[in-house]
Amino acid sequence: MRAAMRYALILVVSLVTGLGISSSQASETTQRAVAQQKAQLLEQRASNEGGVQPPPPHVRLTSDGTRAIDPRGQAPLDDAVTCLARSIYWETKGTNQREMEAVASVIMNRLGSSGFPPTLCGVVQEGSETGSCQFSWWCDGRPDEANELGEYAAAREVARRALNGSLRDRTRGALFFHHRGMTPSWASSFVETAETGEFLFYRPPS
């Protein structure tokens, strides 16, 4: 992992130097690239090991690095941090930290489950090709950018902690959830694992 990250860093530094980018821009670009590389390694680790395990210190995402990836909530949804943070933001906007952490745990649990895609963007965007999205915000036809930057910063921090394996799974291994104001047809045949103020959480029957 260290060798891969060092190689990526050398490539980024070479690129920004060759393009004549200013030192502050180069620093931000390098920080973003390193954070994205770390996030990809953490994503692969969680997927391959069937769950989130705290990584070695040198691989952990920092708050500054995570912020550099998508500071204004406008980045394309094509990297692990942005896909996870944006999903937390849209699914829990207007709620609290507990709700954000619980939804993040479901997404990470899916990443570690063989029945779901092996990347966070794959998990979040699953079903879009058939019009039956797993996460409704992804298929609602509205812009996906985050507008409330304070709330998005909180969601991004939860995403960082989730990738770093430092969140307690309040859902007890749930792979599905729904808002209390909804009653999806599948809920009656699944096993409820936890509740929060806003959501109910489930796993398939054994």
Backbone as a printed PyTorch tensor [residue, N CA C, xyz], in Angstrom:
tensor([[[  0.8270,  -1.1990,   0.0000],
         [  0.0000,   0.0000,   0.0000],
         [  0.8670,   1.2580,   0.0000]],

        [[  1.9200,   1.2470,   0.7920],
         [  2.7800,   2.4270,   0.8380],
         [  3.4280,   2.6820,  -0.5210]],

        [[  3.8500,   1.6130,  -1.1940],
         [  4.5020,   1.7660,  -2.4890],
         [  3.5370,   2.3550,  -3.5070]],

        [[  2.3000,   1.8920,  -3.5090],
         [  1.2960,   2.3910,  -4.4550],
         [  1.0100,   3.8650,  -4.2020]],

        [[  0.8860,   4.2380,  -2.9450],
         [  0.6090,   5.6240,  -2.6120],
         [  1.7980,   6.5180,  -2.9800]],

        [[  3.0170,   6.0300,  -2.7530],
         [  4.2060,   6.8280,  -3.0760],
         [  4.3060,   7.0480,  -4.5860]],

        [[  3.9870,   6.0080,  -5.3530],
         [  4.0320,   6.1200,  -6.8120],
         [  2.9970,   7.1240,  -7.3040]],

        [[  1.7870,   7.0700,  -6.7460],
         [  0.7330,   8.0160,  -7.1400],
         [  1.1400,   9.4430,  -6.8190]],

        [[  1.7620,   9.6370,  -5.6730],
         [  2.1970,  10.9710,  -5.2780],
         [  3.2540,  11.5130,  -6.2410]],

        [[  4.2030,  10.6680,  -6.6560],
         [  5.2380,  11.0920,  -7.6020],
         [  4.6080,  11.5110,  -8.9250]],

        [[  3.6160,  10.7530,  -9.3870],
         [  2.9470,  11.0860, -10.6410],
         [  2.2520,  12.4360, -10.5580]],

        [[  1.5640,  12.6880,  -9.4450],
         [  0.8470,  13.9450,  -9.2830],
         [  1.8140,  15.1170,  -9.2310]],

        [[  2.8660,  14.9840,  -8.4430],
         [  3.8470,  16.0650,  -8.3290],
         [  4.4690,  16.3670,  -9.6900]],

        [[  4.7830,  15.3240, -10.4560],
         [  5.3600,  15.5190, -11.7870],
         [  4.3900,  16.2520, -12.7000]],

        [[  3.1130,  15.8970, -12.6090],
         [  2.0960,  16.5110, -13.4600],
         [  1.9310,  17.9950, -13.1580]],

        [[  1.7450,  18.3220, -11.8810],
         [  1.4960,  19.7280, -11.5480],
         [  2.7310,  20.5880, -11.8060]],

        [[  3.9080,  20.0060, -11.6590],
         [  5.1290,  20.7500, -11.9510],
         [  5.2330,  21.0360, -13.4400]],

        [[  4.9250,  20.0150, -14.2470],
         [  5.0050,  20.1650, -15.6940],
         [  3.9960,  21.1450, -16.2400]],

        [[  2.8550,  21.2970, -15.5890],
         [  1.8230,  22.2040, -16.0630],
         [  2.0310,  23.6350, -15.5780]],

        [[  3.0230,  23.8660, -14.7380],
         [  3.2870,  25.2070, -14.2500],
         [  2.2440,  25.7210, -13.2790]],

        [[  1.6440,  24.8390, -12.5200],
         [  0.6180,  25.2400, -11.5560],
         [  1.2850,  25.8770, -10.3370]],

        [[  0.6110,  26.8730,  -9.7270],
         [  1.1710,  27.5580,  -8.5640],
         [  1.3600,  26.5940,  -7.4020]],

        [[  2.1930,  27.0080,  -6.4490],
         [  2.4980,  26.1230,  -5.3190],
         [  1.2670,  25.8030,  -4.4960]],

        [[  0.3630,  26.7940,  -4.3050],
         [ -0.8490,  26.5280,  -3.5180],
         [ -1.7850,  25.5930,  -4.2590]],

        [[ -1.9040,  25.7870,  -5.5750],
         [ -2.7330,  24.8830,  -6.3730],
         [ -2.1280,  23.4880,  -6.4110]],

        [[ -0.7970,  23.4380,  -6.5160],
         [ -0.1200,  22.1460,  -6.5500],
         [ -0.3240,  21.4020,  -5.2410]],

        [[ -0.2540,  22.1270,  -4.1200],
         [ -0.4510,  21.5030,  -2.8160],
         [ -1.8530,  20.9330,  -2.6900]],

        [[ -2.8500,  21.7010,  -3.1380],
         [ -4.2340,  21.2350,  -3.0620],
         [ -4.4590,  20.0300,  -3.9700]],

        [[ -3.8850,  20.0950,  -5.1800],
         [ -4.0330,  18.9890,  -6.1280],
         [ -3.3800,  17.7210,  -5.5900]],

        [[ -2.1880,  17.8740,  -5.0210],
         [ -1.4850,  16.7280,  -4.4570],
         [ -2.2500,  16.1420,  -3.2770]],

        [[ -2.7530,  17.0110,  -2.4080],
         [ -3.5110,  16.5530,  -1.2450],
         [ -4.7560,  15.7860,  -1.6820]],

        [[ -5.4370,  16.3000,  -2.6960],
         [ -6.6380,  15.6340,  -3.2040],
         [ -6.2990,  14.2620,  -3.7800]],

        [[ -5.2210,  14.1970,  -4.5680],
         [ -4.8460,  12.9390,  -5.1980],
         [ -4.4450,  11.8870,  -4.1700]],

        [[ -3.6970,  12.3140,  -3.1650],
         [ -3.2840,  11.3720,  -2.1200],
         [ -4.5050,  10.8670,  -1.3470]],

        [[ -5.4330,  11.7650,  -1.0270],
         [ -6.6380,  11.3640,  -0.2940],
         [ -7.4810,  10.4060,  -1.1220]],

        [[ -7.6010,  10.6650,  -2.4210],
         [ -8.3640,   9.7680,  -3.2800],
         [ -7.7140,   8.3930,  -3.3640]],

        [[ -6.3970,   8.3780,  -3.4050],
         [ -5.6770,   7.0990,  -3.4330],
         [ -5.8920,   6.3330,  -2.1380]],

        [[ -5.8250,   7.0240,  -1.0100],
         [ -6.0730,   6.3690,   0.2760],
         [ -7.4930,   5.8150,   0.3340]],

        [[ -8.4520,   6.6270,  -0.1110],
         [ -9.8550,   6.2000,  -0.0670],
         [-10.0750,   4.9630,  -0.9220]],

        [[ -9.4190,   4.9150,  -2.0700],
         [ -9.5580,   3.7460,  -2.9350],
         [ -8.9870,   2.5020,  -2.2690]],

        [[ -7.8640,   2.6490,  -1.6020],
         [ -7.2680,   1.5180,  -0.8860],
         [ -8.1730,   1.0540,   0.2580]],

        [[ -8.7440,   2.0160,   0.9820],
         [ -9.6540,   1.6680,   2.0830],
         [-10.9100,   0.9900,   1.5510]],

        [[-11.4160,   1.4770,   0.4270],
         [-12.5830,   0.8730,  -0.2040],
         [-12.2940,  -0.5730,  -0.6040]],

        [[-11.1570,  -0.7890,  -1.2380],
         [-10.7690,  -2.1370,  -1.6490],
         [-10.5880,  -3.0410,  -0.4430]],

        [[-10.0110,  -2.5050,   0.5930],
         [ -9.7810,  -3.2760,   1.8200],
         [-11.1050,  -3.7210,   2.4290]],

        [[-12.0700,  -2.7940,   2.5080],
         [-13.3750,  -3.1210,   3.0880],
         [-14.1170,  -4.1310,   2.2340]],

        [[-14.0110,  -4.0020,   0.9180],
         [-14.7000,  -4.9260,   0.0200],
         [-14.0710,  -6.3150,   0.0550]],

        [[-12.7510,  -6.3720,  -0.0080],
         [-12.0560,  -7.6550,  -0.0540],
         [-12.1420,  -8.4200,   1.2500]],

        [[-12.1560,  -7.7040,   2.3700],
         [-12.1520,  -8.3650,   3.6710],
         [-13.5600,  -8.6080,   4.2000]],

        [[-14.5620,  -8.2270,   3.4230],
         [-15.9350,  -8.4810,   3.8330],
         [-16.3870,  -7.6320,   4.9980]],

        [[-15.8310,  -6.4650,   5.1500],
         [-16.2160,  -5.5740,   6.2410],
         [-15.1280,  -4.5670,   6.5310]],

        [[-15.4730,  -3.5630,   7.3060],
         [-14.5340,  -2.4820,   7.5990],
         [-13.6730,  -2.8500,   8.7990]],

        [[-12.3760,  -2.7620,   8.6130],
         [-11.4240,  -2.9610,   9.6990],
         [-10.5470,  -1.7130,   9.7880]],

        [[-10.2320,  -1.2390,  11.0000],
         [ -9.3660,  -0.0580,  11.1120],
         [ -8.0410,  -0.2900,  10.3890]],

        [[ -7.6420,   0.6190,   9.5050],
         [ -6.4160,   0.4370,   8.7220],
         [ -5.1840,   0.9040,   9.4820]],

        [[ -3.9870,   0.6100,   8.9600],
         [ -2.7610,   1.1580,   9.5510],
         [ -2.7930,   2.6880,   9.5010]],

        [[ -2.1210,   3.3420,  10.4130],
         [ -2.1580,   4.8100,  10.4770],
         [ -1.8040,   5.5190,   9.1780]],

        [[ -0.8360,   5.0040,   8.4220],
         [ -0.3900,   5.7100,   7.2210],
         [ -1.4270,   5.6770,   6.1020]],

        [[ -2.4430,   4.8230,   6.2180],
         [ -3.4680,   4.7190,   5.1790],
         [ -4.7110,   5.5340,   5.5290]],

        [[ -4.8530,   5.9160,   6.7890],
         [ -6.0850,   6.5820,   7.2140],
         [ -6.2640,   7.9360,   6.5460]],

        [[ -7.5120,   8.2280,   6.2120],
         [ -7.8560,   9.5330,   5.6420],
         [ -7.8120,  10.5990,   6.7240]],

        [[ -7.3100,  11.7690,   6.3770],
         [ -7.3280,  12.9140,   7.2830],
         [ -8.4990,  13.8210,   6.9160]],

        [[ -8.8940,  14.6740,   7.8400],
         [ -9.9740,  15.6250,   7.5670],
         [ -9.5940,  16.5740,   6.4360]],

        [[ -8.3430,  17.0600,   6.4440],
         [ -7.8980,  17.9790,   5.3980],
         [ -7.8860,  17.3000,   4.0320]],

        [[ -7.4200,  16.0730,   3.9900],
         [ -7.3890,  15.3570,   2.7170],
         [ -8.7770,  15.0890,   2.1770]],

        [[ -9.6830,  14.6960,   3.0520],
         [-11.0540,  14.4310,   2.6240],
         [-11.7150,  15.6980,   2.1110]],

        [[-11.4760,  16.8090,   2.8030],
         [-12.0490,  18.0880,   2.3760],
         [-11.5230,  18.4890,   1.0020]],

        [[-10.2700,  18.1980,   0.7310],
         [ -9.6710,  18.5870,  -0.5480],
         [-10.3060,  17.8700,  -1.7300]],

        [[-10.8710,  16.7030,  -1.5050],
         [-11.4750,  15.9480,  -2.6010],
         [-12.6900,  16.6780,  -3.1740]],

        [[-13.5220,  17.2190,  -2.2950],
         [-14.7550,  17.8650,  -2.7660],
         [-15.1550,  18.9830,  -1.8040]],

        [[-14.4060,  20.0650,  -1.7830],
         [-14.6410,  21.1090,  -0.7720],
         [-15.9640,  21.8470,  -0.9190]],

        [[-16.5130,  21.8970,  -2.1220],
         [-17.7230,  22.7050,  -2.3530],
         [-18.9450,  21.8810,  -2.7380]],

        [[-18.8520,  20.5590,  -2.6110],
         [-20.0080,  19.7150,  -2.9120],
         [-20.3860,  19.6880,  -4.3750]],

        [[-19.4140,  19.9400,  -5.2520],
         [-19.6930,  20.0250,  -6.6820],
         [-18.9700,  18.9620,  -7.5040]],

        [[-18.1530,  18.1430,  -6.8780],
         [-17.3280,  17.1920,  -7.6190],
         [-18.1740,  16.1080,  -8.2810]],

        [[-17.6840,  15.5440,  -9.3860],
         [-18.3860,  14.4160, -10.0160],
         [-18.4480,  13.2280,  -9.0580]],

        [[-19.4710,  12.4340,  -9.1990],
         [-19.6260,  11.2660,  -8.3330],
         [-18.8520,  10.0940,  -8.9230]],

        [[-17.5270,  10.1520,  -8.7790],
         [-16.6990,   9.1010,  -9.3630],
         [-15.5610,   8.6590,  -8.4490]],

        [[-15.6220,   8.9910,  -7.1620],
         [-14.6180,   8.5120,  -6.2200],
         [-15.3090,   8.0870,  -4.9260]],

        [[-14.6150,   7.3040,  -4.1220],
         [-15.2190,   6.6830,  -2.9410],
         [-15.7460,   7.7080,  -1.9410]],

        [[-14.9600,   8.7340,  -1.6400],
         [-15.3680,   9.7170,  -0.6340],
         [-16.5980,  10.4870,  -1.0960]],

        [[-16.5690,  10.9740,  -2.3320],
         [-17.6830,  11.7790,  -2.8230],
         [-18.9670,  10.9740,  -2.9040]],

        [[-18.8960,   9.7470,  -3.4020],
         [-20.0990,   8.9220,  -3.4940],
         [-20.6790,   8.6320,  -2.1130]],

        [[-19.8320,   8.3160,  -1.1560],
         [-20.3210,   8.0180,   0.1840],
         [-20.8430,   9.2770,   0.8690]],

        [[-20.0800,  10.3610,   0.8130],
         [-20.4870,  11.5990,   1.4810],
         [-21.7700,  12.1650,   0.8900]],

        [[-21.8830,  12.1460,  -0.4360],
         [-23.0760,  12.7060,  -1.0700],
         [-24.3110,  11.8650,  -0.7420]],

        [[-24.1470,  10.5540,  -0.6350],
         [-25.2870,   9.7050,  -0.2880],
         [-25.7220,   9.9460,   1.1550]],

        [[-24.7650,  10.0750,   2.0580],
         [-25.0910,  10.3960,   3.4490],
         [-25.8280,  11.7300,   3.5080]],

        [[-25.3220,  12.7000,   2.7840],
         [-25.9140,  14.0430,   2.7640],
         [-27.3700,  14.0000,   2.3050]],

        [[-27.6190,  13.3760,   1.1510],
         [-28.9760,  13.4070,   0.6040],
         [-29.9390,  12.5140,   1.3740]],

        [[-29.4700,  11.4130,   1.9130],
         [-30.3630,  10.5050,   2.6450],
         [-30.7120,  11.0370,   4.0330]],

        [[-29.8460,  11.8740,   4.6150],
         [-30.0620,  12.2750,   6.0150],
         [-30.1230,  13.7770,   6.2100]],

        [[-30.2080,  14.5400,   5.1290],
         [-30.1830,  16.0020,   5.2400],
         [-31.2460,  16.4910,   6.2160]],

        [[-30.8350,  17.3590,   7.1350],
         [-31.7600,  17.9000,   8.1290],
         [-31.8930,  17.0690,   9.3870]],

        [[-31.1410,  15.9530,   9.4810],
         [-31.2020,  15.1120,  10.6820],
         [-29.9610,  15.3580,  11.5360]],

        [[-29.5240,  14.3460,  12.2730],
         [-28.3920,  14.5450,  13.1720],
         [-27.2830,  13.5300,  12.9180]],

        [[-26.2500,  13.6330,  13.7050],
         [-25.0630,  12.7900,  13.5500],
         [-25.3970,  11.3070,  13.6480]],

        [[-26.2620,  10.9530,  14.5580],
         [-26.6210,   9.5440,  14.7480],
         [-27.2230,   8.9600,  13.4760]],

        [[-28.1120,   9.7200,  12.8350],
         [-28.7480,   9.2440,  11.6090],
         [-27.7150,   9.1030,  10.4900]],

        [[-26.8190,  10.0830,  10.3790],
         [-25.7830,  10.0230,   9.3490],
         [-24.8920,   8.8010,   9.5330]],

        [[-24.4970,   8.5450,  10.7560],
         [-23.6210,   7.3990,  11.0230],
         [-24.3130,   6.0810,  10.6950]],

        [[-25.5950,   5.9930,  11.0050],
         [-26.3310,   4.7600,  10.7500],
         [-26.4440,   4.4900,   9.2480]],

        [[-26.7720,   5.5110,   8.4730],
         [-26.8740,   5.3420,   7.0270],
         [-25.5060,   5.0090,   6.4310]],

        [[-24.4650,   5.6580,   6.9160],
         [-23.1140,   5.3440,   6.4490],
         [-22.7810,   3.8800,   6.7060]],

        [[-23.1880,   3.3670,   7.8440],
         [-22.9070,   1.9660,   8.1720],
         [-23.5960,   1.0180,   7.2040]],

        [[-24.8230,   1.3220,   6.8210],
         [-25.5310,   0.4690,   5.8520],
         [-24.7630,   0.4290,   4.5340]],

        [[-24.3110,   1.5860,   4.0680],
         [-23.5880,   1.6420,   2.7950],
         [-22.2790,   0.8690,   2.8900]],

        [[-21.5600,   1.0210,   3.9960],
         [-20.3170,   0.2760,   4.1780],
         [-20.5820,  -1.2160,   4.3330]],

        [[-21.6860,  -1.5820,   4.9900],
         [-22.0420,  -2.9990,   5.1090],
         [-22.3130,  -3.6040,   3.7410]],

        [[-22.9470,  -2.8310,   2.8710],
         [-23.1890,  -3.3120,   1.5110],
         [-21.8680,  -3.4950,   0.7650]],

        [[-20.9490,  -2.5650,   0.9450],
         [-19.6480,  -2.6810,   0.2920],
         [-18.9640,  -3.9800,   0.6860]],

        [[-19.1190,  -4.3940,   1.9310],
         [-18.4760,  -5.6110,   2.4180],
         [-19.2740,  -6.8690,   2.1920]],

        [[-20.4200,  -6.7710,   1.5220],
         [-21.2760,  -7.9310,   1.2850],
         [-21.1500,  -8.3880,  -0.1650]],

        [[-21.0830,  -9.6790,  -0.3670],
         [-20.8970, -10.2220,  -1.7220],
         [-22.0980,  -9.9800,  -2.6280]],

        [[-23.2370,  -9.6350,  -2.0600],
         [-24.4320,  -9.4180,  -2.8690],
         [-24.5370,  -8.0280,  -3.4730]],

        [[-23.5280,  -7.1940,  -3.2480],
         [-23.5710,  -5.8140,  -3.7200],
         [-22.2880,  -5.4840,  -4.4800]],

        [[-22.2790,  -4.3800,  -5.2330],
         [-21.0730,  -3.9980,  -5.9910],
         [-19.8600,  -3.8050,  -5.0780]],

        [[-18.6450,  -3.9630,  -5.6420],
         [-17.4200,  -3.9030,  -4.8440],
         [-16.8310,  -2.5140,  -4.6740]],

        [[-17.5550,  -1.4700,  -5.1010],
         [-17.0940,  -0.1020,  -4.9010],
         [-18.2330,   0.7190,  -4.3000]],

        [[-17.8880,   1.8130,  -3.6300],
         [-18.9180,   2.6540,  -3.0200],
         [-19.7770,   3.3430,  -4.0740]],

        [[-19.1690,   3.8010,  -5.1610],
         [-19.9760,   4.4030,  -6.2190],
         [-20.9060,   3.3600,  -6.8350]],

        [[-20.4220,   2.1290,  -6.9450],
         [-21.2770,   1.0560,  -7.4440],
         [-22.4400,   0.7790,  -6.5200]],

        [[-22.1820,   0.7730,  -5.2200],
         [-23.2470,   0.5570,  -4.2310],
         [-24.2850,   1.6680,  -4.3060]],

        [[-23.8150,   2.9110,  -4.3310],
         [-24.7160,   4.0590,  -4.3160],
         [-25.5200,   4.1590,  -5.6100]],

        [[-24.9070,   3.8230,  -6.7240],
         [-25.5530,   3.9970,  -8.0260],
         [-26.2330,   2.7300,  -8.5370]],

        [[-26.2380,   1.6780,  -7.7380],
         [-26.8170,   0.4120,  -8.1790],
         [-28.2920,   0.5810,  -8.5590]],

        [[-28.6740,  -0.0200,  -9.6650],
         [-30.0620,   0.0140, -10.1130],
         [-30.3830,   1.1340, -11.0700]],

        [[-29.4510,   2.0800, -11.2430],
         [-29.7450,   3.2210, -12.1140],
         [-29.9150,   2.7900, -13.5590]],

        [[-29.2510,   1.6890, -13.9240],
         [-29.3450,   1.2270, -15.3080],
         [-30.7300,   0.6620, -15.6340]],

        [[-31.4710,   0.2730, -14.6090],
         [-32.8180,  -0.2750, -14.8270],
         [-33.9120,   0.6560, -14.3120]],

        [[-33.5120,   1.7940, -13.7500],
         [-34.4920,   2.7380, -13.2170],
         [-35.0350,   2.3530, -11.8610]],

        [[-34.3790,   1.4140, -11.1940],
         [-34.8170,   0.9830,  -9.8600],
         [-33.6830,   1.2020,  -8.8690]],

        [[-33.3360,   2.4560,  -8.6530],
         [-32.1950,   2.7950,  -7.8040],
         [-32.3910,   2.3380,  -6.3700]],

        [[-31.3100,   1.8740,  -5.7660],
         [-31.3210,   1.5030,  -4.3580],
         [-31.4400,   2.7450,  -3.4750]],

        [[-30.8740,   3.8550,  -3.9390],
         [-30.9450,   5.1200,  -3.2120],
         [-31.6950,   6.1210,  -4.0880]],

        [[-32.8520,   6.5420,  -3.6310],
         [-33.7750,   7.2950,  -4.4830],
         [-33.1890,   8.6090,  -4.9890]],

        [[-32.3350,   9.2650,  -4.2030],
         [-31.7880,  10.5480,  -4.6200],
         [-30.9820,  10.4400,  -5.9110]],

        [[-30.4280,   9.2650,  -6.1630],
         [-29.5990,   9.0900,  -7.3420],
         [-30.4390,   9.0460,  -8.6260]],

        [[-31.7150,   8.6810,  -8.5250],
         [-32.5770,   8.5490,  -9.7000],
         [-33.7230,   9.5620,  -9.7200]],

        [[-33.6670,  10.5910,  -8.8870],
         [-34.8230,  11.4820,  -8.8010],
         [-34.8270,  12.5760,  -9.8610]],

        [[-33.7990,  12.6150, -10.7150],
         [-33.7620,  13.5800, -11.7930],
         [-33.3500,  14.9810, -11.3920]],

        [[-33.0240,  15.1780, -10.1240],
         [-32.6270,  16.5040,  -9.6610],
         [-31.1060,  16.5860,  -9.5380]],

        [[-30.5450,  17.7940,  -9.4750],
         [-29.0900,  17.9340,  -9.3430],
         [-28.5770,  17.2270,  -8.0890]],

        [[-27.3790,  16.6710,  -8.1820],
         [-26.8100,  15.9020,  -7.0640],
         [-25.7950,  16.6890,  -6.2510]],

        [[-25.5490,  17.9500,  -6.6260],
         [-24.5910,  18.7530,  -5.8690],
         [-25.1420,  19.0610,  -4.4760]],

        [[-24.2220,  19.2350,  -3.5210],
         [-24.6140,  19.5770,  -2.1490],
         [-24.6500,  21.0910,  -2.0130]],

        [[-25.7700,  21.6270,  -1.5480],
         [-25.9340,  23.0770,  -1.4530],
         [-25.6780,  23.6220,  -0.0540]],

        [[-26.0290,  22.8690,   0.9650],
         [-25.7900,  23.3010,   2.3500],
         [-24.4100,  22.8120,   2.7700]],

        [[-23.4190,  23.6840,   2.6650],
         [-22.0400,  23.2420,   2.8460],
         [-21.7280,  22.8150,   4.2720]],

        [[-22.4240,  23.3940,   5.2660],
         [-22.2110,  22.9530,   6.6420],
         [-22.6700,  21.5220,   6.8350]],

        [[-23.8500,  21.2100,   6.3150],
         [-24.3620,  19.8400,   6.4230],
         [-23.5040,  18.8830,   5.6070]],

        [[-23.0430,  19.3510,   4.4520],
         [-22.2130,  18.4780,   3.6340],
         [-20.8720,  18.2050,   4.3030]],

        [[-20.3100,  19.2010,   4.9700],
         [-19.0530,  18.9980,   5.6900],
         [-19.2280,  17.9300,   6.7750]],

        [[-20.3770,  17.9470,   7.4570],
         [-20.6520,  16.9410,   8.4810],
         [-20.7750,  15.5600,   7.8450]],

        [[-21.4630,  15.4700,   6.7060],
         [-21.6100,  14.1890,   6.0110],
         [-20.2660,  13.6780,   5.5240]],

        [[-19.4220,  14.5820,   5.0420],
         [-18.0950,  14.2020,   4.5510],
         [-17.2270,  13.6760,   5.6880]],

        [[-17.3570,  14.2700,   6.8630],
         [-16.5930,  13.7960,   8.0190],
         [-17.0570,  12.4070,   8.4550]],

        [[-18.3580,  12.1620,   8.4050],
         [-18.8720,  10.8250,   8.7150],
         [-18.3440,   9.8180,   7.6890]],

        [[-18.3030,  10.2140,   6.4200],
         [-17.7680,   9.3390,   5.3740],
         [-16.3020,   9.0050,   5.6460]],

        [[-15.5410,  10.0040,   6.0640],
         [-14.1210,   9.7740,   6.3810],
         [-13.9750,   8.7600,   7.5040]],

        [[-14.7510,   8.9410,   8.5590],
         [-14.6700,   8.0230,   9.6900],
         [-15.1330,   6.6180,   9.3000]],

        [[-16.1450,   6.5430,   8.4360],
         [-16.6250,   5.2360,   7.9920],
         [-15.5420,   4.4940,   7.2140]],

        [[-14.8740,   5.1840,   6.3070],
         [-13.8050,   4.5580,   5.5360],
         [-12.6230,   4.1810,   6.4220]],

        [[-12.3770,   4.9760,   7.4540],
         [-11.2910,   4.6840,   8.3880],
         [-11.6380,   3.5910,   9.3880]],

        [[-12.8690,   3.1110,   9.3450],
         [-13.2670,   2.0300,  10.2540],
         [-13.4380,   2.4660,  11.6870]],

        [[-13.7640,   3.7490,  11.9040],
         [-13.8880,   4.2460,  13.2750],
         [-15.3310,   4.5550,  13.6780]],

        [[-16.2980,   4.1210,  12.8610],
         [-17.7040,   4.2830,  13.2370],
         [-18.2140,   3.0310,  13.9320]],

        [[-18.9930,   3.2140,  14.9840],
         [-19.7020,   2.0830,  15.5730],
         [-20.9460,   1.8110,  14.7360]],

        [[-21.1440,   0.5660,  14.3560],
         [-22.2910,   0.2240,  13.5230],
         [-23.5490,   0.1680,  14.3790]],

        [[-24.3040,   1.2510,  14.3590],
         [-25.5390,   1.3330,  15.1370],
         [-26.6350,   0.4370,  14.5780]],

        [[-26.4400,  -0.0510,  13.3510],
         [-27.4950,  -0.8120,  12.6760],
         [-27.3860,  -2.3120,  12.8930]],

        [[-26.3300,  -2.7560,  13.5380],
         [-26.0880,  -4.1810,  13.7850],
         [-26.0420,  -4.9810,  12.4800]],

        [[-25.2860,  -4.4640,  11.5370],
         [-25.0670,  -5.1990,  10.3010],
         [-26.1490,  -5.0530,   9.2520]],

        [[-26.9880,  -4.0490,   9.3670],
         [-28.0940,  -3.8800,   8.4120],
         [-27.5850,  -3.6210,   6.9940]],

        [[-28.3540,  -4.1230,   6.0210],
         [-28.0660,  -3.8930,   4.6110],
         [-29.1480,  -3.0620,   3.9290]],

        [[-30.2360,  -2.8200,   4.6560],
         [-31.3550,  -2.0640,   4.1030],
         [-31.9120,  -1.1320,   5.1770]],

        [[-32.5640,  -0.0600,   4.7270],
         [-33.2160,   0.8430,   5.6620],
         [-34.3130,   1.5920,   4.9330]],

        [[-35.2060,   2.1590,   5.6980],
         [-36.2090,   3.0520,   5.1100],
         [-36.6220,   4.0840,   6.1440]],

        [[-37.1420,   5.1740,   5.6580],
         [-37.6290,   6.2330,   6.5320],
         [-38.8950,   5.7690,   7.2320]],

        [[-39.1070,   6.2700,   8.4360],
         [-40.2950,   5.8780,   9.2020],
         [-41.5990,   6.2470,   8.4930]],

        [[-41.5430,   7.2330,   7.6240],
         [-42.7480,   7.6460,   6.9220],
         [-43.1060,   6.7760,   5.7340]],

        [[-42.3040,   5.7340,   5.4790],
         [-42.5430,   4.8370,   4.3480],
         [-42.7340,   3.4080,   4.8470]],

        [[-43.4130,   2.5990,   4.0400],
         [-43.5600,   1.1740,   4.3540],
         [-43.3200,   0.3760,   3.0750]],

        [[-42.0690,   0.1150,   2.7390],
         [-41.7760,  -0.6400,   1.5160],
         [-42.2660,  -2.0800,   1.6120]],

        [[-42.5760,  -2.6640,   0.4760],
         [-43.1530,  -4.0060,   0.4520],
         [-42.2210,  -5.0660,   1.0120]],

        [[-40.9160,  -4.8310,   0.9170],
         [-39.9640,  -5.8460,   1.3620],
         [-39.7960,  -5.8910,   2.8740]],

        [[-40.1940,  -4.8420,   3.5740],
         [-39.8930,  -4.7320,   5.0080],
         [-40.4820,  -5.8780,   5.8300]],

        [[-41.6710,  -6.3400,   5.4950],
         [-42.3350,  -7.3690,   6.3010],
         [-41.6340,  -8.7220,   6.2280]],

        [[-40.8350,  -8.9380,   5.1880],
         [-40.1470, -10.2220,   5.0480],
         [-38.6890, -10.1660,   5.4830]],

        [[-38.2290,  -8.9940,   5.9280],
         [-36.8600,  -8.8410,   6.3950],
         [-36.8250,  -8.7820,   7.9170]],

        [[-35.6270,  -8.9220,   8.4700],
         [-35.4400,  -8.9050,   9.9220],
         [-34.9980,  -7.5050,  10.3400]],

        [[-35.7730,  -6.8750,  11.2140],
         [-35.3870,  -5.5520,  11.6940],
         [-34.2250,  -5.6850,  12.6710]],

        [[-33.2100,  -4.8750,  12.4810],
         [-32.0210,  -4.9480,  13.3330],
         [-31.8670,  -3.7560,  14.2710]],

        [[-32.4150,  -2.5960,  13.8790],
         [-32.2200,  -1.3930,  14.7020],
         [-33.2020,  -0.3140,  14.2640]],

        [[-33.3450,   0.6860,  15.1280],
         [-34.1630,   1.8540,  14.8200],
         [-33.4210,   3.1000,  15.2790]],

        [[-33.6330,   4.1860,  14.5460],
         [-33.1910,   5.5070,  15.0020],
         [-34.4290,   6.3980,  14.9860]],

        [[-34.2470,   7.6600,  15.2580],
         [-35.3970,   8.5480,  15.2580],
         [-36.0450,   8.6810,  13.8980]],

        [[-35.2570,   8.5290,  12.8200],
         [-35.7580,   8.7250,  11.4640],
         [-35.9300,   7.4470,  10.6550]],

        [[-35.1440,   6.4110,  10.9680],
         [-35.0880,   5.2510,  10.0860],
         [-35.2720,   3.9260,  10.8260]],

        [[-35.6610,   2.9100,  10.0410],
         [-35.6900,   1.5190,  10.4900],
         [-34.6840,   0.7550,   9.6280]],

        [[-33.9720,  -0.1860,  10.2540],
         [-32.8960,  -0.9130,   9.5840],
         [-33.1460,  -2.4140,   9.5810]],

        [[-32.7030,  -3.0730,   8.4940],
         [-33.0330,  -4.4720,   8.2910],
         [-31.8720,  -5.2530,   7.6690]],

        [[-31.9830,  -6.5680,   7.8150],
         [-31.1570,  -7.4980,   7.0660],
         [-32.0820,  -8.5580,   6.4870]],

        [[-31.6600,  -9.2320,   5.4140],
         [-32.4760, -10.3040,   4.8790],
         [-32.5810, -11.4540,   5.8810]],

        [[-33.6420, -12.2530,   5.8090],
         [-33.7400, -13.4110,   6.7090],
         [-32.6300, -14.4110,   6.4180]],

        [[-32.1980, -15.1010,   7.4120],
         [-31.1070, -16.0900,   7.2400],
         [-31.5830, -17.2760,   6.4080]]])
